[in-house]
C-alpha cells in the first residue's frame, strides 16, 4: 500500500552515517582544559568539513571529547589511568549512540603521559573487540555496532620510559629515588616494573596500534 511504499522510500533516502570520535587525553598533573586549543581547532575543522560533505551519500559526524577521568589522578600508574580512560571512552560511545551509525571510528590524541594512557586503553579495547568469547558489560554494544580504529597521535610521550632518557643523565640510584617520589606512575616511567615492556611486547598492545588507519608521533628533540 501507499504507506509501505512511503516507508520504503524514506528508508532508502536516508543517508548512511559514520560517526567519528576523537578523544583528547591530557598528561601528568593535567586537566582536560589543557587540550582546549586542539579541541577548538578540531571543532572548527568539523564545521568546515560538514559543508564540504553535504552532498555526499554518507553522512559523517565527529564528536571531540576531552577526557576528564584522570584529572588529579595521574600518580597511581599507567594501568589505572588507562583503565579509567577505557571506561570513559566506552561511556561516551554508549551515551552518544543513536543506533543510526553504520560505522563508529575512534581516534586518540594523547599528550605526554596521556599517550601512554591511550596506548594502554587502545590495547584493552582491541582485546575486547577481537575476543568475542569475552562477556563484558560492553558486549551488547560491540555486537550491535561496527567499530574501527582511525588515527592514533601522541605528542611528547615517553613511550620508552624515562630511565636513561632524561635530559641530564642520572645514575640509576637517583632514578629510583625520583621514581618513588612520583608514585606508581614514577615506577612505571623509570621502569621499576615491567609494564612498559609488556606494552611493547604483548600482542594486544602492538596489534591495537597496527589496527589504527594512521599513527603519528611528535617528539621533543635535543642535542
mmCIF file of C-alpha atoms in Angstrom:
data_model
loop_
_atom_site.group_PDB
_atom_site.id
_atom_site.type_symbol
_atom_site.label_atom_id
_atom_site.label_comp_id
_atom_site.label_asym_id
_atom_site.label_seq_id
_atom_site.Cartn_x
_atom_site.Cartn_y
_atom_site.Cartn_z
ATOM 1 C CA UNK A 1 0.000 0.000 0.000
ATOM 2 C CA UNK A 2 0.945 3.664 -0.112
ATOM 3 C CA UNK A 3 2.134 3.770 3.489
ATOM 4 C CA UNK A 4 4.510 0.865 2.945
ATOM 5 C CA UNK A 5 5.873 2.447 -0.225
ATOM 6 C CA UNK A 6 6.467 5.742 1.575
ATOM 7 C CA UNK A 7 8.265 3.947 4.409
ATOM 8 C CA UNK A 8 10.439 2.038 1.945
ATOM 9 C CA UNK A 9 11.237 5.241 0.067
ATOM 10 C CA UNK A 10 12.104 7.156 3.241
ATOM 11 C CA UNK A 11 14.401 4.362 4.421
ATOM 12 C CA UNK A 12 16.129 4.217 1.033
ATOM 13 C CA UNK A 13 16.528 8.014 1.018
ATOM 14 C CA UNK A 14 18.070 8.000 4.466
ATOM 15 C CA UNK A 15 21.800 8.645 4.348
ATOM 16 C CA UNK A 16 24.266 6.168 5.705
ATOM 17 C CA UNK A 17 26.005 7.576 8.768
ATOM 18 C CA UNK A 18 29.546 7.369 10.077
ATOM 19 C CA UNK A 19 30.347 8.811 13.498
ATOM 20 C CA UNK A 20 33.938 9.684 14.258
ATOM 21 C CA UNK A 21 35.067 10.071 17.868
ATOM 22 C CA UNK A 22 38.271 11.842 18.846
ATOM 23 C CA UNK A 23 39.446 11.544 22.445
ATOM 24 C CA UNK A 24 41.921 14.137 23.731
ATOM 25 C CA UNK A 25 43.940 12.843 26.682
ATOM 26 C CA UNK A 26 45.956 15.199 28.914
ATOM 27 C CA UNK A 27 49.278 14.444 30.586
ATOM 28 C CA UNK A 28 50.742 14.268 34.073
ATOM 29 C CA UNK A 29 49.082 16.582 36.608
ATOM 30 C CA UNK A 30 46.977 17.854 33.736
ATOM 31 C CA UNK A 31 43.388 18.843 33.131
ATOM 32 C CA UNK A 32 41.015 18.407 30.209
ATOM 33 C CA UNK A 33 41.252 22.171 29.566
ATOM 34 C CA UNK A 34 44.942 21.730 28.701
ATOM 35 C CA UNK A 35 43.832 20.476 25.289
ATOM 36 C CA UNK A 36 41.195 23.148 24.687
ATOM 37 C CA UNK A 37 43.140 24.596 21.742
ATOM 38 C CA UNK A 38 43.260 21.387 19.657
ATOM 39 C CA UNK A 39 39.637 20.806 20.678
ATOM 40 C CA UNK A 40 38.662 24.219 19.260
ATOM 41 C CA UNK A 41 40.645 23.674 16.061
ATOM 42 C CA UNK A 42 39.098 20.249 15.529
ATOM 43 C CA UNK A 43 35.583 21.594 16.015
ATOM 44 C CA UNK A 44 36.220 24.394 13.510
ATOM 45 C CA UNK A 45 37.531 21.796 11.058
ATOM 46 C CA UNK A 46 34.431 19.669 11.602
ATOM 47 C CA UNK A 47 32.112 22.581 10.802
ATOM 48 C CA UNK A 48 34.080 23.327 7.624
ATOM 49 C CA UNK A 49 34.224 19.672 6.595
ATOM 50 C CA UNK A 50 30.485 19.195 7.056
ATOM 51 C CA UNK A 51 29.857 21.908 4.470
ATOM 52 C CA UNK A 52 32.128 20.057 2.036
ATOM 53 C CA UNK A 53 30.317 16.766 2.587
ATOM 54 C CA UNK A 54 26.706 17.949 2.420
ATOM 55 C CA UNK A 55 26.141 16.371 -0.991
ATOM 56 C CA UNK A 56 27.800 13.085 -0.138
ATOM 57 C CA UNK A 57 25.751 9.906 0.112
ATOM 58 C CA UNK A 58 27.251 9.165 3.517
ATOM 59 C CA UNK A 59 26.541 11.468 6.441
ATOM 60 C CA UNK A 60 29.602 11.961 8.630
ATOM 61 C CA UNK A 61 29.708 13.426 12.102
ATOM 62 C CA UNK A 62 32.558 13.906 14.561
ATOM 63 C CA UNK A 63 32.464 14.153 18.343
ATOM 64 C CA UNK A 64 35.505 15.624 20.096
ATOM 65 C CA UNK A 65 35.789 14.643 23.746
ATOM 66 C CA UNK A 66 38.339 15.979 26.244
ATOM 67 C CA UNK A 67 38.902 13.234 28.781
ATOM 68 C CA UNK A 68 38.363 14.119 32.444
ATOM 69 C CA UNK A 69 38.740 10.772 34.247
ATOM 70 C CA UNK A 70 42.420 11.227 35.118
ATOM 71 C CA UNK A 71 42.296 14.754 36.461
ATOM 72 C CA UNK A 72 44.123 14.834 39.825
ATOM 73 C CA UNK A 73 44.775 11.083 39.450
ATOM 74 C CA UNK A 74 47.942 10.830 37.365
ATOM 75 C CA UNK A 75 50.206 9.397 40.072
ATOM 76 C CA UNK A 76 48.599 5.963 40.521
ATOM 77 C CA UNK A 77 50.121 4.320 37.474
ATOM 78 C CA UNK A 78 49.637 3.970 33.722
ATOM 79 C CA UNK A 79 47.487 0.868 34.124
ATOM 80 C CA UNK A 80 44.932 2.528 36.402
ATOM 81 C CA UNK A 81 44.807 5.639 34.224
ATOM 82 C CA UNK A 82 44.430 3.509 31.098
ATOM 83 C CA UNK A 83 41.547 1.561 32.618
ATOM 84 C CA UNK A 84 39.757 4.778 33.597
ATOM 85 C CA UNK A 85 40.306 6.079 30.081
ATOM 86 C CA UNK A 86 38.794 2.939 28.551
ATOM 87 C CA UNK A 87 35.728 3.277 30.785
ATOM 88 C CA UNK A 88 35.286 6.939 29.803
ATOM 89 C CA UNK A 89 35.666 6.102 26.107
ATOM 90 C CA UNK A 90 33.023 3.394 26.315
ATOM 91 C CA UNK A 91 30.677 5.561 28.401
ATOM 92 C CA UNK A 92 30.981 8.323 25.804
ATOM 93 C CA UNK A 93 30.294 5.954 22.908
ATOM 94 C CA UNK A 94 27.236 4.460 24.603
ATOM 95 C CA UNK A 95 25.777 7.784 25.750
ATOM 96 C CA UNK A 96 26.085 9.323 22.279
ATOM 97 C CA UNK A 97 24.958 6.244 20.362
ATOM 98 C CA UNK A 98 21.765 6.821 18.365
ATOM 99 C CA UNK A 99 21.813 3.347 16.742
ATOM 100 C CA UNK A 100 21.910 5.026 13.323
ATOM 101 C CA UNK A 101 25.647 4.838 12.650
ATOM 102 C CA UNK A 102 26.780 2.133 10.260
ATOM 103 C CA UNK A 103 30.328 2.724 11.433
ATOM 104 C CA UNK A 104 31.947 4.210 14.546
ATOM 105 C CA UNK A 105 35.602 5.223 14.354
ATOM 106 C CA UNK A 106 37.856 6.010 17.284
ATOM 107 C CA UNK A 107 40.822 8.379 17.262
ATOM 108 C CA UNK A 108 43.090 9.167 20.199
ATOM 109 C CA UNK A 109 45.270 12.214 20.800
ATOM 110 C CA UNK A 110 47.458 11.727 23.867
ATOM 111 C CA UNK A 111 49.770 14.394 25.233
ATOM 112 C CA UNK A 112 52.734 13.348 27.389
ATOM 113 C CA UNK A 113 51.550 10.712 29.882
ATOM 114 C CA UNK A 114 48.203 10.779 28.054
ATOM 115 C CA UNK A 115 49.903 8.969 25.183
ATOM 116 C CA UNK A 116 50.722 6.029 27.446
ATOM 117 C CA UNK A 117 47.195 6.039 28.851
ATOM 118 C CA UNK A 118 45.949 5.947 25.254
ATOM 119 C CA UNK A 119 48.197 3.058 24.285
ATOM 120 C CA UNK A 120 47.051 1.050 27.298
ATOM 121 C CA UNK A 121 43.365 1.797 26.677
ATOM 122 C CA UNK A 122 43.695 1.021 22.960
ATOM 123 C CA UNK A 123 45.240 -2.361 23.772
ATOM 124 C CA UNK A 124 42.486 -3.269 26.195
ATOM 125 C CA UNK A 125 39.767 -2.075 23.803
ATOM 126 C CA UNK A 126 41.319 -4.054 20.943
ATOM 127 C CA UNK A 127 41.357 -7.152 23.146
ATOM 128 C CA UNK A 128 37.650 -6.732 23.931
ATOM 129 C CA UNK A 129 36.742 -6.160 20.272
ATOM 130 C CA UNK A 130 38.679 -9.152 18.956
ATOM 131 C CA UNK A 131 37.818 -11.644 21.688
ATOM 132 C CA UNK A 132 34.180 -12.442 21.088
ATOM 133 C CA UNK A 133 34.193 -15.111 23.796
ATOM 134 C CA UNK A 134 34.618 -12.454 26.486
ATOM 135 C CA UNK A 135 31.304 -11.489 28.028
ATOM 136 C CA UNK A 136 31.662 -7.973 29.422
ATOM 137 C CA UNK A 137 29.369 -5.065 30.211
ATOM 138 C CA UNK A 138 30.179 -3.755 26.717
ATOM 139 C CA UNK A 139 29.465 -6.956 24.781
ATOM 140 C CA UNK A 140 25.963 -5.909 23.730
ATOM 141 C CA UNK A 141 27.247 -2.600 22.397
ATOM 142 C CA UNK A 142 30.074 -4.291 20.485
ATOM 143 C CA UNK A 143 27.684 -6.807 18.954
ATOM 144 C CA UNK A 144 25.343 -4.112 17.647
ATOM 145 C CA UNK A 145 27.942 -1.610 16.389
ATOM 146 C CA UNK A 146 30.801 -1.744 13.907
ATOM 147 C CA UNK A 147 33.871 -0.077 15.433
ATOM 148 C CA UNK A 148 37.177 0.735 13.744
ATOM 149 C CA UNK A 149 40.364 2.472 14.882
ATOM 150 C CA UNK A 150 41.121 5.631 12.905
ATOM 151 C CA UNK A 151 44.024 7.902 13.996
ATOM 152 C CA UNK A 152 46.426 7.481 16.904
ATOM 153 C CA UNK A 153 48.527 10.531 17.735
ATOM 154 C CA UNK A 154 50.836 11.327 20.633
ATOM 155 C CA UNK A 155 52.886 14.402 21.492
ATOM 156 C CA UNK A 156 55.929 14.363 23.799
ATOM 157 C CA UNK A 157 55.041 10.923 25.156
ATOM 158 C CA UNK A 158 57.780 8.897 26.924
ATOM 159 C CA UNK A 159 56.981 5.671 25.088
ATOM 160 C CA UNK A 160 60.323 4.170 26.155
ATOM 161 C CA UNK A 161 60.041 5.435 29.712
ATOM 162 C CA UNK A 162 62.354 7.934 31.407
ATOM 163 C CA UNK A 163 65.133 5.641 32.558
ATOM 164 C CA UNK A 164 68.306 6.641 30.631
ATOM 165 C CA UNK A 165 66.174 9.084 28.651
ATOM 166 C CA UNK A 166 66.306 12.178 30.864
ATOM 167 C CA UNK A 167 67.699 15.487 29.591
ATOM 168 C CA UNK A 168 70.529 15.282 32.118
ATOM 169 C CA UNK A 169 71.911 11.741 32.580
ATOM 170 C CA UNK A 170 71.295 10.415 36.088
ATOM 171 C CA UNK A 171 72.719 7.432 37.978
ATOM 172 C CA UNK A 172 70.283 4.578 38.470
ATOM 173 C CA UNK A 173 70.117 5.235 42.207
ATOM 174 C CA UNK A 174 68.848 8.766 41.535
ATOM 175 C CA UNK A 175 66.280 7.459 39.068
ATOM 176 C CA UNK A 176 64.969 5.014 41.650
ATOM 177 C CA UNK A 177 64.718 7.726 44.280
ATOM 178 C CA UNK A 178 62.828 10.081 41.961
ATOM 179 C CA UNK A 179 60.558 7.239 40.810
ATOM 180 C CA UNK A 180 59.410 6.619 44.380
ATOM 181 C CA UNK A 181 58.505 10.290 44.830
ATOM 182 C CA UNK A 182 56.263 10.104 41.744
ATOM 183 C CA UNK A 183 54.094 7.233 42.965
ATOM 184 C CA UNK A 184 53.154 4.259 40.820
ATOM 185 C CA UNK A 185 53.456 6.356 37.673
ATOM 186 C CA UNK A 186 57.073 7.116 38.527
ATOM 187 C CA UNK A 187 57.758 3.406 38.962
ATOM 188 C CA UNK A 188 56.252 2.782 35.520
ATOM 189 C CA UNK A 189 58.205 5.569 33.818
ATOM 190 C CA UNK A 190 61.551 4.735 35.439
ATOM 191 C CA UNK A 191 60.944 1.029 34.775
ATOM 192 C CA UNK A 192 60.910 -0.307 38.309
ATOM 193 C CA UNK A 193 58.359 -2.786 36.918
ATOM 194 C CA UNK A 194 57.746 -4.406 33.554
ATOM 195 C CA UNK A 195 54.626 -2.504 32.456
ATOM 196 C CA UNK A 196 56.230 -0.576 29.582
ATOM 197 C CA UNK A 197 57.967 -3.760 28.435
ATOM 198 C CA UNK A 198 54.628 -5.595 28.411
ATOM 199 C CA UNK A 199 53.027 -2.733 26.475
ATOM 200 C CA UNK A 200 55.760 -3.168 23.870
ATOM 201 C CA UNK A 201 55.840 -6.954 23.618
ATOM 202 C CA UNK A 202 52.300 -8.205 24.300
ATOM 203 C CA UNK A 203 50.317 -8.680 21.052
ATOM 204 C CA UNK A 204 47.168 -6.827 22.146
ATOM 205 C CA UNK A 205 49.142 -3.607 22.570
ATOM 206 C CA UNK A 206 51.117 -3.585 19.325
ATOM 207 C CA UNK A 207 48.264 -5.130 17.321
ATOM 208 C CA UNK A 208 45.974 -2.350 18.528
ATOM 209 C CA UNK A 209 48.411 0.250 17.203
ATOM 210 C CA UNK A 210 48.604 -1.610 13.908
ATOM 211 C CA UNK A 211 44.800 -1.509 13.701
ATOM 212 C CA UNK A 212 44.762 2.294 13.504
ATOM 213 C CA UNK A 213 44.492 3.656 9.990
ATOM 214 C CA UNK A 214 47.169 6.230 10.765
ATOM 215 C CA UNK A 215 49.746 6.532 13.541
ATOM 216 C CA UNK A 216 51.558 9.807 14.278
ATOM 217 C CA UNK A 217 54.197 10.570 16.901
ATOM 218 C CA UNK A 218 55.519 14.054 17.661
ATOM 219 C CA UNK A 219 58.581 14.110 19.921
ATOM 220 C CA UNK A 220 60.887 16.642 21.522
ATOM 221 C CA UNK A 221 64.422 16.559 20.125
ATOM 222 C CA UNK A 222 67.540 17.977 21.724
ATOM 223 C CA UNK A 223 71.310 17.713 21.388
#
